[in-house]
Amino acid sequence: MKFSLILATVNRTQELGRFLGSLDAQTYRDFELIVVDQNPDDRLQPLLEAYRDRFPILHLRSAKGLSRARNVGLKHIKGDIVAFPDDDCWYPEDLLERVKGFFESNPQTDGVTGRAVNEKGRPHTLRWPKQPGWLTRESALRGAVSYTIFLRRGVTQRVGAFNEDLGVGAGTPWGAGEETDYLLRAMGQGFRLYYDPSLTVYHPEPPQGYEARDLAKGYSYGLGMGYVLRAHGYPTGFVLLGFLRTAAMVALDLATGRFGSARFRWYSLLGRIRGWLSK
């Protein structure tokens, strides 16, 4: 069982070096790394050369945009299992071996998602479900981020390309949601995807700032998720309940003096509402 790891990268070298080191430490060695480089220069060349004799590396280029980069990588995969690591994540040394074991033990499962943890092994980013189970349209919204997704090659062949209007660098208002959209499309075609929180990937917790650029980022991410909710026909009641939960968190932040957090959540909520109302 061979892994194809598609990694899009721009403006990072030290973090990429950490990921390469974690790949070199993997107890399971049958994998290829496809680096899709969006830097305007050759800054990655020395770093990649240092690992070329350790494992196969394919160095490609693409236009800006996370989804565009992944689509370039998908055209070159040779493996049985496809994954999409971030350039600032890193793997526990037994991750690929454990994922391989999962697929061998569950031959009818088409994909598995794991959980993101910070440097101390604590979960972050999403309200991760505590129990393993089959992904549903509801749990897919909080049971996967791109760097925790592992799919059989047949899934990517059938689902096809990522939506290049979604995600960081797309050049559209929709700054997130591309991996959720991809999983929903896969499930819509009948593929069975499983969530296993014991499969963890390290990722630094994003610093929570409240400056104008942070608010713009939260708003853009909200737009993308709202767009996905609308595009995949989530029931109005389900969507409105999610909006109300966020509004309640804004109110709680205000009541406890966390004004920066309240403002960030509010911008994110406005983005989701606008994205959901869009056509």
Short mmCIF file of C-alpha atoms in Angstrom, two decimals:
data_model
loop_
_atom_site.label_atom_id
_atom_site.label_comp_id
_atom_site.label_asym_id
_atom_site.label_seq_id
_atom_site.Cartn_x
_atom_site.Cartn_y
_atom_site.Cartn_z
CA MET A 1 0.00 0.00 0.00
CA LYS A 2 1.62 3.19 -1.23
CA PHE A 3 0.80 6.71 0.00
CA SER A 4 0.77 9.81 -2.22
CA LEU A 5 1.12 12.92 -0.06
CA ILE A 6 0.19 16.15 -1.88
CA LEU A 7 1.66 19.16 -0.11
CA ALA A 8 0.98 22.70 -1.33
CA THR A 9 3.39 25.30 0.02
CA VAL A 10 4.19 29.01 -0.15
CA ASN A 11 6.30 31.31 2.05
CA ARG A 12 7.42 28.56 4.44
CA THR A 13 10.74 26.77 4.78
CA GLN A 14 11.37 26.08 8.48
CA GLU A 15 7.92 24.57 8.92
CA LEU A 16 8.32 22.47 5.78
CA GLY A 17 11.64 21.25 7.12
CA ARG A 18 9.88 19.99 10.24
CA PHE A 19 7.35 18.07 8.12
CA LEU A 20 10.10 16.53 6.00
CA GLY A 21 11.86 15.41 9.17
CA SER A 22 8.66 13.77 10.41
CA LEU A 23 8.31 11.92 7.09
CA ASP A 24 11.88 10.69 7.33
CA ALA A 25 11.05 9.28 10.78
CA GLN A 26 8.01 7.26 9.59
CA THR A 27 8.05 3.61 10.51
CA TYR A 28 6.19 2.84 7.25
CA ARG A 29 8.26 3.84 4.23
CA ASP A 30 6.16 3.20 1.12
CA PHE A 31 5.15 6.76 0.24
CA GLU A 32 5.85 9.55 -2.21
CA LEU A 33 5.79 13.27 -1.47
CA ILE A 34 4.40 15.59 -4.15
CA VAL A 35 5.41 19.16 -3.33
CA VAL A 36 3.41 21.78 -5.23
CA ASP A 37 5.50 24.93 -4.91
CA GLN A 38 3.85 28.35 -5.20
CA ASN A 39 6.90 30.39 -4.25
CA PRO A 40 8.25 32.88 -6.81
CA ASP A 41 11.83 31.63 -6.32
CA ASP A 42 13.88 28.48 -5.63
CA ARG A 43 14.00 28.75 -1.86
CA LEU A 44 12.84 25.15 -1.42
CA GLN A 45 15.52 23.59 -3.60
CA PRO A 46 18.22 23.08 -0.92
CA LEU A 47 15.67 21.76 1.57
CA LEU A 48 14.19 19.22 -0.83
CA GLU A 49 17.61 18.11 -2.09
CA ALA A 50 18.57 17.16 1.46
CA TYR A 51 15.82 14.50 1.47
CA ARG A 52 15.83 13.22 -2.10
CA ASP A 53 17.90 10.18 -1.17
CA ARG A 54 15.60 9.41 1.77
CA PHE A 55 12.23 9.10 -0.02
CA PRO A 56 10.71 9.97 -3.42
CA ILE A 57 9.96 13.67 -3.93
CA LEU A 58 8.24 15.19 -6.94
CA HIS A 59 8.66 18.97 -7.07
CA LEU A 60 5.96 20.75 -9.09
CA ARG A 61 4.83 24.35 -9.61
CA SER A 62 1.37 25.87 -9.77
CA ALA A 63 -0.47 29.16 -9.80
CA LYS A 64 -1.56 30.59 -6.45
CA GLY A 65 -4.42 28.92 -4.65
CA LEU A 66 -4.57 25.92 -2.34
CA SER A 67 -7.18 24.06 -4.40
CA ARG A 68 -5.28 24.76 -7.64
CA ALA A 69 -2.11 23.33 -6.12
CA ARG A 70 -3.85 20.17 -4.94
CA ASN A 71 -5.40 19.68 -8.36
CA VAL A 72 -1.94 19.87 -9.94
CA GLY A 73 -0.73 17.24 -7.49
CA LEU A 74 -3.69 14.94 -8.11
CA LYS A 75 -2.61 14.58 -11.74
CA HIS A 76 0.65 12.92 -10.66
CA ILE A 77 -0.31 10.48 -7.88
CA LYS A 78 0.98 6.92 -8.03
CA GLY A 79 -0.16 5.69 -4.63
CA ASP A 80 -3.12 3.73 -3.34
CA ILE A 81 -3.90 6.23 -0.54
CA VAL A 82 -3.95 10.01 -1.08
CA ALA A 83 -3.42 12.61 1.65
CA PHE A 84 -3.11 16.40 1.75
CA PRO A 85 -0.67 17.51 4.47
CA ASP A 86 -0.25 21.21 5.26
CA ASP A 87 3.22 22.69 4.96
CA ASP A 88 3.19 23.51 8.70
CA CYS A 89 1.82 20.21 10.04
CA TRP A 90 3.89 17.18 11.02
CA TYR A 91 3.19 13.48 11.47
CA PRO A 92 3.70 11.20 14.49
CA GLU A 93 6.29 8.62 13.46
CA ASP A 94 3.77 5.77 13.29
CA LEU A 95 0.94 7.65 11.53
CA LEU A 96 1.30 6.14 8.05
CA GLU A 97 1.71 2.65 9.53
CA ARG A 98 -1.47 3.09 11.57
CA VAL A 99 -3.43 4.46 8.60
CA LYS A 100 -2.22 1.53 6.50
CA GLY A 101 -3.40 -0.84 9.23
CA PHE A 102 -6.79 0.85 9.30
CA PHE A 103 -7.34 0.40 5.56
CA GLU A 104 -6.15 -3.21 5.66
CA SER A 105 -8.57 -3.97 8.51
CA ASN A 106 -11.44 -2.09 6.86
CA PRO A 107 -11.37 -2.99 3.15
CA GLN A 108 -14.89 -1.62 2.57
CA THR A 109 -13.97 1.84 3.89
CA ASP A 110 -13.09 4.38 1.23
CA GLY A 111 -11.44 7.00 3.42
CA VAL A 112 -10.58 7.92 6.97
CA THR A 113 -10.14 11.23 8.74
CA GLY A 114 -8.21 11.85 11.91
CA ARG A 115 -7.90 14.62 14.46
CA ALA A 116 -5.65 17.67 14.66
CA VAL A 117 -3.66 18.24 17.85
CA ASN A 118 -1.23 20.94 18.94
CA GLU A 119 2.37 20.52 20.03
CA LYS A 120 1.23 19.20 23.41
CA GLY A 121 -1.15 16.68 21.89
CA ARG A 122 -4.31 18.63 22.73
CA PRO A 123 -7.07 18.89 20.12
CA HIS A 124 -7.72 22.24 18.50
CA THR A 125 -9.26 24.01 15.49
CA LEU A 126 -12.63 22.19 15.50
CA ARG A 127 -15.08 20.82 18.05
CA TRP A 128 -13.83 17.32 17.31
CA PRO A 129 -16.25 14.46 17.96
CA LYS A 130 -15.03 12.36 20.87
CA GLN A 131 -16.16 9.02 19.47
CA PRO A 132 -15.15 7.33 16.20
CA GLY A 133 -17.81 6.68 13.61
CA TRP A 134 -18.96 7.03 10.03
CA LEU A 135 -18.82 10.55 8.66
CA THR A 136 -22.22 12.05 7.95
CA ARG A 137 -23.19 15.34 6.35
CA GLU A 138 -23.37 16.82 9.84
CA SER A 139 -20.20 15.36 11.35
CA ALA A 140 -18.18 16.19 8.22
CA LEU A 141 -18.44 19.84 9.25
CA ARG A 142 -16.40 19.18 12.38
CA GLY A 143 -14.72 15.83 11.82
CA ALA A 144 -12.07 16.70 9.26
CA VAL A 145 -9.54 19.26 8.14
CA SER A 146 -7.54 18.72 5.00
CA TYR A 147 -4.30 17.49 6.61
CA THR A 148 -6.15 14.75 8.54
CA ILE A 149 -7.84 13.23 5.44
CA PHE A 150 -6.71 9.94 3.83
CA LEU A 151 -8.63 8.67 0.78
CA ARG A 152 -8.32 5.63 -1.43
CA ARG A 153 -7.15 6.57 -4.90
CA GLY A 154 -10.46 5.47 -6.40
CA VAL A 155 -12.24 8.21 -4.45
CA THR A 156 -10.09 10.96 -5.97
CA GLN A 157 -10.47 9.44 -9.43
CA ARG A 158 -14.27 9.54 -9.16
CA VAL A 159 -14.71 12.84 -7.29
CA GLY A 160 -12.11 14.60 -9.42
CA ALA A 161 -10.71 18.05 -8.77
CA PHE A 162 -11.11 20.36 -5.82
CA ASN A 163 -13.37 23.36 -6.41
CA GLU A 164 -10.85 26.07 -7.27
CA ASP A 165 -13.30 28.80 -6.27
CA LEU A 166 -12.90 27.66 -2.64
CA GLY A 167 -9.97 27.94 -0.25
CA VAL A 168 -7.00 30.10 0.57
CA GLY A 169 -5.62 31.98 -2.43
CA ALA A 170 -8.59 31.22 -4.67
CA GLY A 171 -9.01 34.87 -5.62
CA THR A 172 -12.70 34.69 -4.65
CA PRO A 173 -14.50 35.68 -1.43
CA TRP A 174 -14.73 32.01 -0.38
CA GLY A 175 -11.64 31.54 1.79
CA ALA A 176 -12.29 28.06 3.16
CA GLY A 177 -14.42 24.94 2.84
CA GLU A 178 -12.66 23.20 -0.05
CA GLU A 179 -11.94 20.00 1.88
CA THR A 180 -15.46 19.86 3.36
CA ASP A 181 -16.89 20.33 -0.13
CA TYR A 182 -14.67 17.49 -1.37
CA LEU A 183 -15.77 15.07 1.35
CA LEU A 184 -19.43 15.92 0.84
CA ARG A 185 -19.08 15.29 -2.88
CA ALA A 186 -17.43 11.94 -2.11
CA MET A 187 -20.21 10.91 0.27
CA GLY A 188 -22.77 12.09 -2.28
CA GLN A 189 -21.32 9.53 -4.69
CA GLY A 190 -21.76 6.76 -2.16
CA PHE A 191 -18.24 6.55 -0.71
CA ARG A 192 -18.00 5.48 2.93
CA LEU A 193 -15.74 7.65 5.06
CA TYR A 194 -14.82 7.04 8.70
CA TYR A 195 -13.67 9.33 11.49
CA ASP A 196 -11.07 7.93 13.89
CA PRO A 197 -9.87 10.39 16.57
CA SER A 198 -6.97 8.10 17.51
CA LEU A 199 -5.29 9.07 14.21
CA THR A 200 -3.70 12.41 15.04
CA VAL A 201 -1.71 14.96 13.06
CA TYR A 202 0.28 17.71 14.74
CA HIS A 203 -0.47 21.27 13.70
CA PRO A 204 0.35 24.53 15.50
CA GLU A 205 -2.63 26.36 16.88
CA PRO A 206 -3.15 29.51 14.81
CA PRO A 207 -2.49 32.63 16.89
CA GLN A 208 -5.82 34.24 17.66
CA GLY A 209 -5.42 37.91 16.78
CA TYR A 210 -8.09 40.55 16.60
CA GLU A 211 -6.56 43.05 14.21
CA ALA A 212 -8.24 44.03 10.94
CA ARG A 213 -6.44 41.30 8.95
CA ASP A 214 -7.53 38.64 11.48
CA LEU A 215 -11.13 39.77 11.24
CA ALA A 216 -10.91 39.74 7.44
CA LYS A 217 -9.54 36.18 7.56
CA GLY A 218 -12.33 35.02 9.86
CA TYR A 219 -14.91 36.68 7.61
CA SER A 220 -13.40 35.05 4.50
CA TYR A 221 -13.37 31.61 6.11
CA GLY A 222 -16.96 32.14 7.20
CA LEU A 223 -17.94 33.05 3.64
CA GLY A 224 -16.46 29.78 2.38
CA MET A 225 -18.26 27.63 4.93
CA GLY A 226 -21.54 29.44 4.33
CA TYR A 227 -21.10 28.83 0.61
CA VAL A 228 -20.60 25.10 1.25
CA LEU A 229 -23.71 24.91 3.45
CA ARG A 230 -25.78 26.47 0.66
CA ALA A 231 -24.16 24.53 -2.19
CA HIS A 232 -24.81 21.18 -0.50
CA GLY A 233 -28.39 21.95 0.49
CA TYR A 234 -28.15 21.80 4.28
CA PRO A 235 -31.62 22.24 5.85
CA THR A 236 -32.49 25.79 6.83
CA GLY A 237 -33.24 24.78 10.42
CA PHE A 238 -29.86 23.10 10.81
CA VAL A 239 -28.03 26.14 9.41
CA LEU A 240 -29.96 28.66 11.49
CA LEU A 241 -29.34 26.64 14.65
CA GLY A 242 -25.61 26.82 13.95
CA PHE A 243 -25.86 30.57 13.47
CA LEU A 244 -27.72 30.91 16.76
CA ARG A 245 -25.08 28.90 18.60
CA THR A 246 -22.37 31.24 17.34
CA ALA A 247 -24.46 34.28 18.22
CA ALA A 248 -24.85 32.89 21.74
CA MET A 249 -21.06 32.53 22.00
CA VAL A 250 -20.70 36.16 20.89
CA ALA A 251 -23.09 37.19 23.65
CA LEU A 252 -21.17 35.12 26.21
CA ASP A 253 -17.87 36.70 25.13
CA LEU A 254 -19.38 40.16 25.54
CA ALA A 255 -20.80 39.30 28.96
CA THR A 256 -17.41 38.07 30.18
CA GLY A 257 -15.38 40.96 28.75
CA ARG A 258 -13.74 39.02 25.90
CA PHE A 259 -14.42 41.78 23.41
CA GLY A 260 -11.76 40.76 20.88
CA SER A 261 -13.11 37.21 20.72
CA ALA A 262 -16.66 38.51 20.41
CA ARG A 263 -15.68 40.70 17.49
CA PHE A 264 -13.86 37.84 15.72
CA ARG A 265 -16.80 35.46 16.15
CA TRP A 266 -19.18 38.15 14.92
CA TYR A 267 -17.21 38.69 11.71
CA SER A 268 -17.02 34.94 11.16
CA LEU A 269 -20.77 34.65 11.69
CA LEU A 270 -21.47 37.49 9.27
CA GLY A 271 -19.33 35.72 6.69
CA ARG A 272 -21.21 32.45 7.09
CA ILE A 273 -24.55 34.20 6.81
CA ARG A 274 -23.50 36.03 3.67
CA GLY A 275 -21.99 32.88 2.17
CA TRP A 276 -25.15 30.91 2.90
CA LEU A 277 -27.36 33.61 1.37
CA SER A 278 -25.23 33.77 -1.78
CA LYS A 279 -26.09 31.99 -5.01
#
